Each structure stands twice: as structure tokens, then as C-alpha cells.
CSV table of C-alpha atoms in Angstrom, one decimal:
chain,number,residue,atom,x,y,z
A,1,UNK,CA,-9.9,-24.6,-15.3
A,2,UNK,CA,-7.1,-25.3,-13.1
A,3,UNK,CA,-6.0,-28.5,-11.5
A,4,UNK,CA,-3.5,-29.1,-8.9
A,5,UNK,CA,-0.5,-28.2,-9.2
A,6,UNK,CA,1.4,-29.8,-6.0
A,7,UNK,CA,0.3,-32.7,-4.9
A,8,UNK,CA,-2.3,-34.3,-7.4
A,9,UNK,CA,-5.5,-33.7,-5.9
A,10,UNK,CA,-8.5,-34.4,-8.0
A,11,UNK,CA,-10.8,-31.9,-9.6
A,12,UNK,CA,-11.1,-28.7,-11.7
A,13,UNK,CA,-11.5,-25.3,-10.4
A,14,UNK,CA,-12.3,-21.9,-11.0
A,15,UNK,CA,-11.1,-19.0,-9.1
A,16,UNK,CA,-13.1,-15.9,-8.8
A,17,UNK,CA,-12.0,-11.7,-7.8
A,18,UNK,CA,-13.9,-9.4,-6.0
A,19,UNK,CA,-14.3,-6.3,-8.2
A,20,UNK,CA,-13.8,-3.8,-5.6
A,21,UNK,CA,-10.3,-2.4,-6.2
A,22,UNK,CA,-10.2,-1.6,-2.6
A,23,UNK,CA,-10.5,-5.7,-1.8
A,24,UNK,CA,-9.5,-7.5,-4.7
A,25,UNK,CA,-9.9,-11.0,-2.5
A,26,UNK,CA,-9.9,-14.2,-5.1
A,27,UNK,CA,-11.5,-17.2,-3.9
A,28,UNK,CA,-11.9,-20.8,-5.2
A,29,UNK,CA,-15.0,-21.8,-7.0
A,30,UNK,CA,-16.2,-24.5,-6.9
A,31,UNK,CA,-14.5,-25.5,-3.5
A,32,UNK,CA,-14.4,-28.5,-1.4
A,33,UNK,CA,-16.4,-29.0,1.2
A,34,UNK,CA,-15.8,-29.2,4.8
A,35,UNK,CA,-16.6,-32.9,4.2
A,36,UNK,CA,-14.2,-33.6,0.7
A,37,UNK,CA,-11.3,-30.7,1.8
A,38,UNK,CA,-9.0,-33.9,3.5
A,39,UNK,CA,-9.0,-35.1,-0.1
A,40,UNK,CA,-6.4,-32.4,-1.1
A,41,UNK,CA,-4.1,-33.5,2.1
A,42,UNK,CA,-3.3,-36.5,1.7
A,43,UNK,CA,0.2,-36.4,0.3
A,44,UNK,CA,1.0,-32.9,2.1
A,45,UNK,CA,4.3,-31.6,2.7
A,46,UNK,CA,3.3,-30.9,6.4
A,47,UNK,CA,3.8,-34.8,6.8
A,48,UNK,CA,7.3,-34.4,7.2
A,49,UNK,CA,9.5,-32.7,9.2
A,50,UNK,CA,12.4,-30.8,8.1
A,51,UNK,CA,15.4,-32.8,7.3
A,52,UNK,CA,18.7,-31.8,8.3
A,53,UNK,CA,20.7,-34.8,7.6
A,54,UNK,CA,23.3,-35.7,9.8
A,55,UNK,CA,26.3,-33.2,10.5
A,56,UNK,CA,29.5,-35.4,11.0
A,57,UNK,CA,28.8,-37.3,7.2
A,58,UNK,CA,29.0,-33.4,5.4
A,59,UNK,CA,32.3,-32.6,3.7
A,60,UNK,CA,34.4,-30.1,5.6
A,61,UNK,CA,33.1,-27.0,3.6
A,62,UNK,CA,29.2,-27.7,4.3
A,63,UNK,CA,30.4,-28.7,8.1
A,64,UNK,CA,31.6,-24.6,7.7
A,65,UNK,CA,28.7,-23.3,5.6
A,66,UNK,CA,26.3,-24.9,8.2
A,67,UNK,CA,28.1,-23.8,11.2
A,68,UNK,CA,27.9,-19.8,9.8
A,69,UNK,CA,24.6,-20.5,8.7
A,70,UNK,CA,23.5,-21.6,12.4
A,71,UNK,CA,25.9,-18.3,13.8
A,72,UNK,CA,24.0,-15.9,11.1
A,73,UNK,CA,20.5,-16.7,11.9
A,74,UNK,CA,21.1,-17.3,15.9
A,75,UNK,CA,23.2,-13.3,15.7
A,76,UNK,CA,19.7,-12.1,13.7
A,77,UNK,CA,17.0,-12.8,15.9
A,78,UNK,CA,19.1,-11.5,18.7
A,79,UNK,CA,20.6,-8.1,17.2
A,80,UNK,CA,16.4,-7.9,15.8
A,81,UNK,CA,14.4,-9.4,18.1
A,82,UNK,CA,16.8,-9.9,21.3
A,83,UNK,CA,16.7,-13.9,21.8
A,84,UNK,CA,20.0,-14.7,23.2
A,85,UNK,CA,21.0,-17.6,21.1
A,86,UNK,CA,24.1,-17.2,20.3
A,87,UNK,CA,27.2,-19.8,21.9
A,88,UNK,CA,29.8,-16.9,23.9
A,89,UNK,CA,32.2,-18.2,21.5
A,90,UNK,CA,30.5,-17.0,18.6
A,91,UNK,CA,29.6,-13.3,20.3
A,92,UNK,CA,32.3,-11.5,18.3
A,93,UNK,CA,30.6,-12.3,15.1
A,94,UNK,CA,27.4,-11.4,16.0
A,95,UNK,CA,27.1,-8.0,14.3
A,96,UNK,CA,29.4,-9.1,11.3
A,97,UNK,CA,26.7,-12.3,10.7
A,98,UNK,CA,23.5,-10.2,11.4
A,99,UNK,CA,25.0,-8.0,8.6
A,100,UNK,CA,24.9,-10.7,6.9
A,101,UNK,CA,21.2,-11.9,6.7
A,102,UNK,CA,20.3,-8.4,6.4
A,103,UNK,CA,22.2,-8.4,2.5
A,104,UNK,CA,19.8,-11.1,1.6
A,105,UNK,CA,16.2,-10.3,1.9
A,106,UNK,CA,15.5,-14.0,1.8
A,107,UNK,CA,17.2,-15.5,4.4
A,108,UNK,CA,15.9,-12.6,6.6
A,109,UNK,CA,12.2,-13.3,6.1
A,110,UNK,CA,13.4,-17.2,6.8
A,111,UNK,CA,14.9,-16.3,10.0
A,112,UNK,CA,12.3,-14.1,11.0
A,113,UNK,CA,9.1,-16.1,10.5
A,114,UNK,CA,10.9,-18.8,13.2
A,115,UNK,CA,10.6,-16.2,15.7
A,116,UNK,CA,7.1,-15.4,14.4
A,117,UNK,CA,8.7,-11.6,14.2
A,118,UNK,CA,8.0,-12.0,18.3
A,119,UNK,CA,10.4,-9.7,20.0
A,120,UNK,CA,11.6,-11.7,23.0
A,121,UNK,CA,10.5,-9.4,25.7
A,122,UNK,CA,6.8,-10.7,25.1
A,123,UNK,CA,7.7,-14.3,25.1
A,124,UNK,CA,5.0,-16.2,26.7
A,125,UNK,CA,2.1,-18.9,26.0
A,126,UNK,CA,1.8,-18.7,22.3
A,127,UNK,CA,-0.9,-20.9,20.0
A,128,UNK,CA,0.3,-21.4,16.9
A,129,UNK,CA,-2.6,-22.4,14.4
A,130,UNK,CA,-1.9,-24.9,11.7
A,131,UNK,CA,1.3,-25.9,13.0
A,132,UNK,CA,1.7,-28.6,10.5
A,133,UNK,CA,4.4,-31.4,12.0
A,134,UNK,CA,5.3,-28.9,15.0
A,135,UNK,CA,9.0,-27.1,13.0
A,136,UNK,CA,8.1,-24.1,14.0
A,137,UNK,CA,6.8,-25.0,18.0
A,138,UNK,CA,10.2,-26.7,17.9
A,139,UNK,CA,12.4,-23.7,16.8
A,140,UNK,CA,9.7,-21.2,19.2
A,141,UNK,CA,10.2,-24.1,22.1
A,142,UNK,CA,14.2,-23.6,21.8
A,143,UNK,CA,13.8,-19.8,21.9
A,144,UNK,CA,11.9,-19.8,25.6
A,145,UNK,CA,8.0,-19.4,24.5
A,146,UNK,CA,5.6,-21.8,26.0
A,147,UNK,CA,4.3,-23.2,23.0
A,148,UNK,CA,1.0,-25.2,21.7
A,149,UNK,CA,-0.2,-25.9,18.5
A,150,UNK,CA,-3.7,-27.5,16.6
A,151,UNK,CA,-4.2,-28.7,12.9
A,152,UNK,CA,-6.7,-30.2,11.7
A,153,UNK,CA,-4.7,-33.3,9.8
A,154,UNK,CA,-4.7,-36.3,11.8
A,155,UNK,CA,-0.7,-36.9,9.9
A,156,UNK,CA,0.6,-34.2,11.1
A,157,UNK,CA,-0.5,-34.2,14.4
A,158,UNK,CA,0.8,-37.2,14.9
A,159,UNK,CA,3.7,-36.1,14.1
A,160,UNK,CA,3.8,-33.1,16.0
A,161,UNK,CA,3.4,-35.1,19.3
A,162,UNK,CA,5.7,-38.0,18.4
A,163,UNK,CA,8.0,-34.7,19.2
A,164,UNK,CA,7.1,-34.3,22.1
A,165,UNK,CA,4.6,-31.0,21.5
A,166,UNK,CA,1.2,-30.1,22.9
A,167,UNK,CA,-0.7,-30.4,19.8
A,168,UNK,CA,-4.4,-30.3,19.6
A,169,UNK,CA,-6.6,-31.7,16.6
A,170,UNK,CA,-9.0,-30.1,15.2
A,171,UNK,CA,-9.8,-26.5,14.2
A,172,UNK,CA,-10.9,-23.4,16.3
A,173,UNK,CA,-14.6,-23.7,15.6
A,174,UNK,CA,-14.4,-27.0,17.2
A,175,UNK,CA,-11.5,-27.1,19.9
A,176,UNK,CA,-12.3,-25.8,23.7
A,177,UNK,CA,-9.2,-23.6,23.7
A,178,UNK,CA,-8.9,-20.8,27.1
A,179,UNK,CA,-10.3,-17.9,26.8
A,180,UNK,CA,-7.8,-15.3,27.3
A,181,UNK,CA,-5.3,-17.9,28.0
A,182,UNK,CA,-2.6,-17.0,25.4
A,183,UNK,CA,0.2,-14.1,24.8
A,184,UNK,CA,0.5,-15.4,21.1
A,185,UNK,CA,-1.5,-16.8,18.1
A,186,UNK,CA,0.5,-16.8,14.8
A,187,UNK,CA,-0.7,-18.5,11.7
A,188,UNK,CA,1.8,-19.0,9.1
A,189,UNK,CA,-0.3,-19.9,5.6
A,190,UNK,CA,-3.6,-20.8,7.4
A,191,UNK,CA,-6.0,-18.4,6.9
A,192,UNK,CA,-6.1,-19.0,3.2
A,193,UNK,CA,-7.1,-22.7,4.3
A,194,UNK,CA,-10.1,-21.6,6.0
A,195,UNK,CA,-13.8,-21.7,5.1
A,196,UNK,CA,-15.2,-18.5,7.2
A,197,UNK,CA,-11.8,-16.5,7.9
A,198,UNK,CA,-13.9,-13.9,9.8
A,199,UNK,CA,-14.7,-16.4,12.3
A,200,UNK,CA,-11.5,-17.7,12.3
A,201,UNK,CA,-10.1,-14.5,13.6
A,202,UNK,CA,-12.6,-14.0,16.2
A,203,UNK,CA,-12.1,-16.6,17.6
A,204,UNK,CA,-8.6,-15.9,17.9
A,205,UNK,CA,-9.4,-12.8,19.3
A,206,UNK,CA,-10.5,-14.5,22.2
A,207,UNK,CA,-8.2,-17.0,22.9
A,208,UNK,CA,-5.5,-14.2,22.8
A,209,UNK,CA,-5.5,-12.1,26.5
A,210,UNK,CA,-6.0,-8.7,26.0
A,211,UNK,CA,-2.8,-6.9,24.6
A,212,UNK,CA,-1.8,-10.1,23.4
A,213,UNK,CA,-0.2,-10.4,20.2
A,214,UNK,CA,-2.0,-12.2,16.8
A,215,UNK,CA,0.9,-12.8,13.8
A,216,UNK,CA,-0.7,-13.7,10.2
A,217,UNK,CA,1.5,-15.2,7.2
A,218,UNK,CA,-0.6,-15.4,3.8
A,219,UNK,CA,0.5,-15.1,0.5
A,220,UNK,CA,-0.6,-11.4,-1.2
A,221,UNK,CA,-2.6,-11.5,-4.4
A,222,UNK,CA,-1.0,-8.7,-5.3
A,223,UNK,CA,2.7,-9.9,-5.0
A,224,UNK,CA,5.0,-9.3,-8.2
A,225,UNK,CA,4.9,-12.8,-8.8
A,226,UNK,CA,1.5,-13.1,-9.0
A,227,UNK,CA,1.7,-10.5,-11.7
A,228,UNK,CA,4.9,-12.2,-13.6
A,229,UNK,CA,2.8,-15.6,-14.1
A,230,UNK,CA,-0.7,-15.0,-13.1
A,231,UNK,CA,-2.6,-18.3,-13.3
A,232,UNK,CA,0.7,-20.5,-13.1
A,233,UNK,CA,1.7,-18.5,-9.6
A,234,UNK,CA,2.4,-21.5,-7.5
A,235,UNK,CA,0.7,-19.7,-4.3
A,236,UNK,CA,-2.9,-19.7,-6.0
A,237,UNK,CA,-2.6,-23.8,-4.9
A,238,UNK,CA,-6.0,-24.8,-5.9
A,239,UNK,CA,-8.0,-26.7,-4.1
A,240,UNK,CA,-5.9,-26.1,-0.6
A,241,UNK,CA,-6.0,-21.9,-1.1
A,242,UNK,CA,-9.6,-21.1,-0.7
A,243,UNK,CA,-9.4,-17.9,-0.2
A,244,UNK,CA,-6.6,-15.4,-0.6
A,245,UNK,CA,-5.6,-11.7,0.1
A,246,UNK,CA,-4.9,-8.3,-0.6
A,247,UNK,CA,-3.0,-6.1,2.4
A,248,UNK,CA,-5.8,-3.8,2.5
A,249,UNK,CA,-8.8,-6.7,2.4
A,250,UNK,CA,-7.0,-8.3,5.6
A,251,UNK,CA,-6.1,-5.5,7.8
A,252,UNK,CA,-10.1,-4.4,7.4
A,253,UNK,CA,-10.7,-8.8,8.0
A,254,UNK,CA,-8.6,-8.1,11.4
A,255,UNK,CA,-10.2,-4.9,12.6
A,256,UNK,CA,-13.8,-6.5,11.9
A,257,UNK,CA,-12.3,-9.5,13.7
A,258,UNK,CA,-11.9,-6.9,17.1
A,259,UNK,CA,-8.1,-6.4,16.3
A,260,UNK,CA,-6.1,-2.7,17.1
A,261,UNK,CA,-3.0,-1.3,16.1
A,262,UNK,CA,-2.7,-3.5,12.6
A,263,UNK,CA,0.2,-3.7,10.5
A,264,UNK,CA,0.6,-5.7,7.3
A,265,UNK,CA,3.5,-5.7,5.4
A,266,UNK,CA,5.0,-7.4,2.1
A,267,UNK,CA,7.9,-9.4,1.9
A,268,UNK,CA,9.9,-11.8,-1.2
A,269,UNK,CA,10.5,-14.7,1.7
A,270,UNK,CA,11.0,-17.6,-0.4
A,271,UNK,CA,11.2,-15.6,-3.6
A,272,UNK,CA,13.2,-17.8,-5.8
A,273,UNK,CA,11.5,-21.0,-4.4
A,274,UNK,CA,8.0,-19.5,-5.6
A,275,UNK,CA,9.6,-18.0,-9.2
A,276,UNK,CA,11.1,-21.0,-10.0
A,277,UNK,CA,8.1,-23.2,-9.4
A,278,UNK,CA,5.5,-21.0,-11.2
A,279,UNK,CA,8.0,-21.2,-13.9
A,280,UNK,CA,7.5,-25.2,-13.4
A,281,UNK,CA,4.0,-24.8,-13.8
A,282,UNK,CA,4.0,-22.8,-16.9
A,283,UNK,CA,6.5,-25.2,-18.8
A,284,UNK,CA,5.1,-29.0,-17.3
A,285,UNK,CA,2.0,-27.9,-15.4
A,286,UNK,CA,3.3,-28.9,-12.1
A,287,UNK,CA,5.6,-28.6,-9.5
A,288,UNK,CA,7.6,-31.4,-7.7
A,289,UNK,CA,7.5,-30.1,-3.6
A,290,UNK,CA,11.0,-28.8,-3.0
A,291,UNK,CA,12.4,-29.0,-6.2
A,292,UNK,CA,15.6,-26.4,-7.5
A,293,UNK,CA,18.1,-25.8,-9.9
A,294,UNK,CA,20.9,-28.3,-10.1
A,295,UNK,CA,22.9,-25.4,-11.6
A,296,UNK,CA,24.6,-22.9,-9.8
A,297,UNK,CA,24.0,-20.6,-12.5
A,298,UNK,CA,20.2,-21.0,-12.5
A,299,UNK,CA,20.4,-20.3,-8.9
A,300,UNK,CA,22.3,-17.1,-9.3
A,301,UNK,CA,20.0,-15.9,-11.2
A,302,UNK,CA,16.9,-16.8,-9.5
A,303,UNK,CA,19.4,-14.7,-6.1
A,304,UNK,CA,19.8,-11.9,-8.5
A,305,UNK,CA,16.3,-11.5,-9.1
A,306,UNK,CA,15.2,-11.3,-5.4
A,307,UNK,CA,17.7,-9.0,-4.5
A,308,UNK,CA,16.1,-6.7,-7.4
A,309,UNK,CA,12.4,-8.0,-5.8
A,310,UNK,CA,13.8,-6.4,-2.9
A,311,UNK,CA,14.5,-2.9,-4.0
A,312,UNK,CA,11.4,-2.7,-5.7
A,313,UNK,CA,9.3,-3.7,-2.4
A,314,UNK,CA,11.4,-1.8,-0.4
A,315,UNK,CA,10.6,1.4,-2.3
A,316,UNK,CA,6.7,0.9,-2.7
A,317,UNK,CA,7.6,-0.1,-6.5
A,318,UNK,CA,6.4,-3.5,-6.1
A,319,UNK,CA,4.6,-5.4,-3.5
A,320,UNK,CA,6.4,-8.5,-2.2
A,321,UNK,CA,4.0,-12.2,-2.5
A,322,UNK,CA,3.7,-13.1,1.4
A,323,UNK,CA,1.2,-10.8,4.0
A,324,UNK,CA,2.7,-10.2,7.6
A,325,UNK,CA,-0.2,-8.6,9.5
A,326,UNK,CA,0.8,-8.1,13.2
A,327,UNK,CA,-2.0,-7.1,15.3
A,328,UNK,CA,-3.0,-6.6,18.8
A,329,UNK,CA,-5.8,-8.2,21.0
């Protein structure tokens, strides 16, 4: 019996769990079909673009905070991944930033999902499936990949090339992609959209050139904060979610798919955003996109309890709520 939660689709739903401790895959039932599915996009947030506002109206001490933010997460991704982005006035706090990111868990995730966690050595043509309004082809364009894109929402598209990105519409079943044309496929939080996921990842397997690289984000059903609220854990998103995880059901997904030399690993990336929201749920059954604490308090808390998140994944304790599978063609 749940309704959604985000953005006010219509409908009631159901969601079912394989019984198979060794899959544990839930999946939504009754679900849209191919036909209805636009239904549940209409107000997305993939219609919008990240807003920065504009620098020169901030008060002095968000001018500074956004400046060291900019130096952390350029002196991360090249101290982790070796994209030189940082300005040579900036070079001396390279190590003292990339410190930085590493003490919040968080932030690190952030900073590496905009590289794709794509070391730059094997920067290339990269395809990145359900691209949305084209953020991430923008940050991947600035850090020297080739880039393309497809979604299947007409919005966002739009959007994507109003930015001046190669964006195709439509979804891999349909789209005459090259074969073998690509170093890179990531798919950051679209597998989970999909009707046949096995197909989707075959066909990713060919578009990719052999030892090419395929990068899957998807939220883990067995996450900690899937076990804290259950059926108020704002990454079941029914009806959009139509099928969703475990680490071991996806790594066997990939290998059937034609994948080698899979890893999948859990991470707390966007911890407190997801906590706080499936605590939205629970209390007003919903969530307004984007929504946080007004109080600095609130917000220490909800920092407090990702750093102890953290630990607990770090250790095998716990298992953070997002999938990273990184696998080769």
C-alpha cells in the first residue's frame, strides 16, 4: 500500500522480495507499464539543473566556504583519481584539502560519483545512461572525457542539449548506439528504472569496447537505512524504483550480463539527505525534493550520524544504502 512519496504520482503499490537470501531483489508490484511509466516523471527533479546561484551576491564567508569547497573537491579527484584540476595557486593545499574530504565520508562519495570513480588515465568516450539534465556530462566534459548521454524524458533531454551536450533520447533497447564504440558506460540510479535490467546490461556490454569500463550507482536494499525505516526509506521511490538490489544479486546481474573482474561496494553518499527524508515520510508521508534542516543543530546531528554510518560500513558492521559496481567489458 504505498503511494508516492516524491513527487505525487498516482497509484498504489506493492512491493515484493525474493526469498532467496542469497538475492534478496524487491521489486514493485503492480508496476507501470512501458506505456503509463512517463506518468511518474512529470514533475522530476532531473528537470532542473543544479543551481549555484551567483558568486559575487554571497557574503564574504560563503565567497570563502565556496572557494575551499571548489579547492577540496578539485585536490580529491586529483590526489584519488589524478585529474589535474587544481589552479597552481591552490597546489600547496592540495594534500591539506584532500585530507579534508577524506574526514567526511559524504562529501567523498559526492566528489567521487562526478568523476564516475574513473581514474584519469582511462579518460576516453564515455556514455553515460540516464544522464538526466546533462550535470554530470558537464562536470565529466570539464575533466577531459569525451562525453555522451541518453534518457528517455523528453524534459530533460532538452535540457541537456540546450547545454550544449550530445544527448540521445530514448533508451538502449531502442537507440543505434556503436558497437564497441565507447571506453565508458556509468549509470548513476538507472538500473532500478528499468523494466528488463538483464538486457540493459547487455547491451551495455556491447556498446562498451573490450576492456572498457561499465560504472553502476543503485541504491542497496540492504543499506542501514533501509533497515532504520523500512517501508518509509525514501530510496524504495515507488512507482519510479522498479526494481532494486542487493550487492550480491547485481554483481551475479553483471557477470550474466558478459561482465569480468566485478566489484561492488557500499557507501553512506548522501546519508543525511536520505535519513532525514525517510524520517519525512514516516512523520507527514512525504518528502519535499531537496528539503533540510533549517537548524544547525539538526544538521549536526544528522553529520554525526554518518560519520558513525561510516565506521560501521567501513568495518563490514553495516552495509552503506548506495551500490558502486565497477566492472570490465
Amino acid at each position: 500500500n504505498l503511494r508516492d512519496r516524491l513527487f505525487a504520482a498516482p497509484g498504489e503499490y506493492n512491493l515484493r522480495q525474493c526469498e532467496n537470501p542469497g538475492c534478496a531483489v524487491m521489486w514493485l508490484d503492480p508496476r507501470p507499464t512501458p506505456a503509463s511509466i512517463g506518468n511518474a516523471y512529470l514533475d522530476y527533479y532531473t528537470h532542473a539543473s543544479v543551481a549555484d546561484g551567483e558568486f559575487e551576491s554571497l557574503p564574504f564567508h560563503k565567497k570563502l566556504r565556496r572557494v575551499w569547497d571548489d579547492v577540496c573537491w578539485r585536490s580529491y579527484l586529483d590526489v584519488a583519481f589524478g585529474y589535474n584540476l587544481l589552479p597552481p595557486k591552490y597546489q600547496p593545499l592540495k594534500y591539506l584539502a584532500a585530507a579534508a574530504v577524506l574526514a567526511r565520508p559524504s562529501f567523498r562519495e559526492d566528489w567521487g560519483l562526478m568523476a564516475r570513480w574513473l581514474p584519469a588515465r582511462r579518460r576516453g568516450l564515455l556514455l553515460d545512461v540516464g544522464c538526466g539534465g546533462g550535470d554530470a556530462l558537464m562536470a565529466l566534459r570539464q575533466f577531459g572525457w569525451e562525453v555522451e548521454g541518453t534518457d528517455v524524458d523528453e524534459a530533460s533531454v532538452r535540457l541537456a542539449r540546450s547545454r550544449g551536450l550530445t544527448v540521445h533520447q530514448g533508451d538502449l533497447s531502442t537507440l543505434m548506439l556503436g558497437q564497441q564504440n565507447y571506453d565508458a558506460v556509468t549509470m548513476s540510479h538507472s538500473i532500478e528504472h528499468v523494466f528488463d535490467p538483464l538486457d540493459f546490461l547487455r547491451r551495455a556490454f556491447r556498446l562498451l569496447k573490450p576492456g572498457g569500463t561499465l560504472v553502476v550507482i543503485t541504491p542497496n536494499v540492504n543499506g542501514l537505512l533501509h533497515e532504520r525505516h523500512g517501508s518509509n526509506w525514501m530510496m524504495l521511490d515507488p512507482p519510479r524504483h522498479l526494481i532494486l538490489f542487493t550487492a550480491s544479486a547485481l554483481t551475479r546481474l553483471a557477470r550474466e550480463a558478459g561482465f569480468s573482474h566485478t566489484t561492488v561496494r557500499t557507501n553512506v553518499r548522501s546519508f543525511g539527505l536520505i535519513d532525514y527524508a525517510s524520517q519525512q515520510i514516516a512523520s507527514h508521508g512525504r518528502y519535499t525534493w531537496g528539503q533540510m534542516p533549517n537548524k544547525s543543530i539538526e544538521n549536526a546531528k544528522l553529520a554525526v550520524r554518518e560519520r558513525i554510518a561510516a565506521v560501521a560500513v567501513s568495518t563490514g558492521a553495516k552495509q552503506g544504502d548506495e551500490l558502486v559496481l565497477i566492472a570490465r567489458a
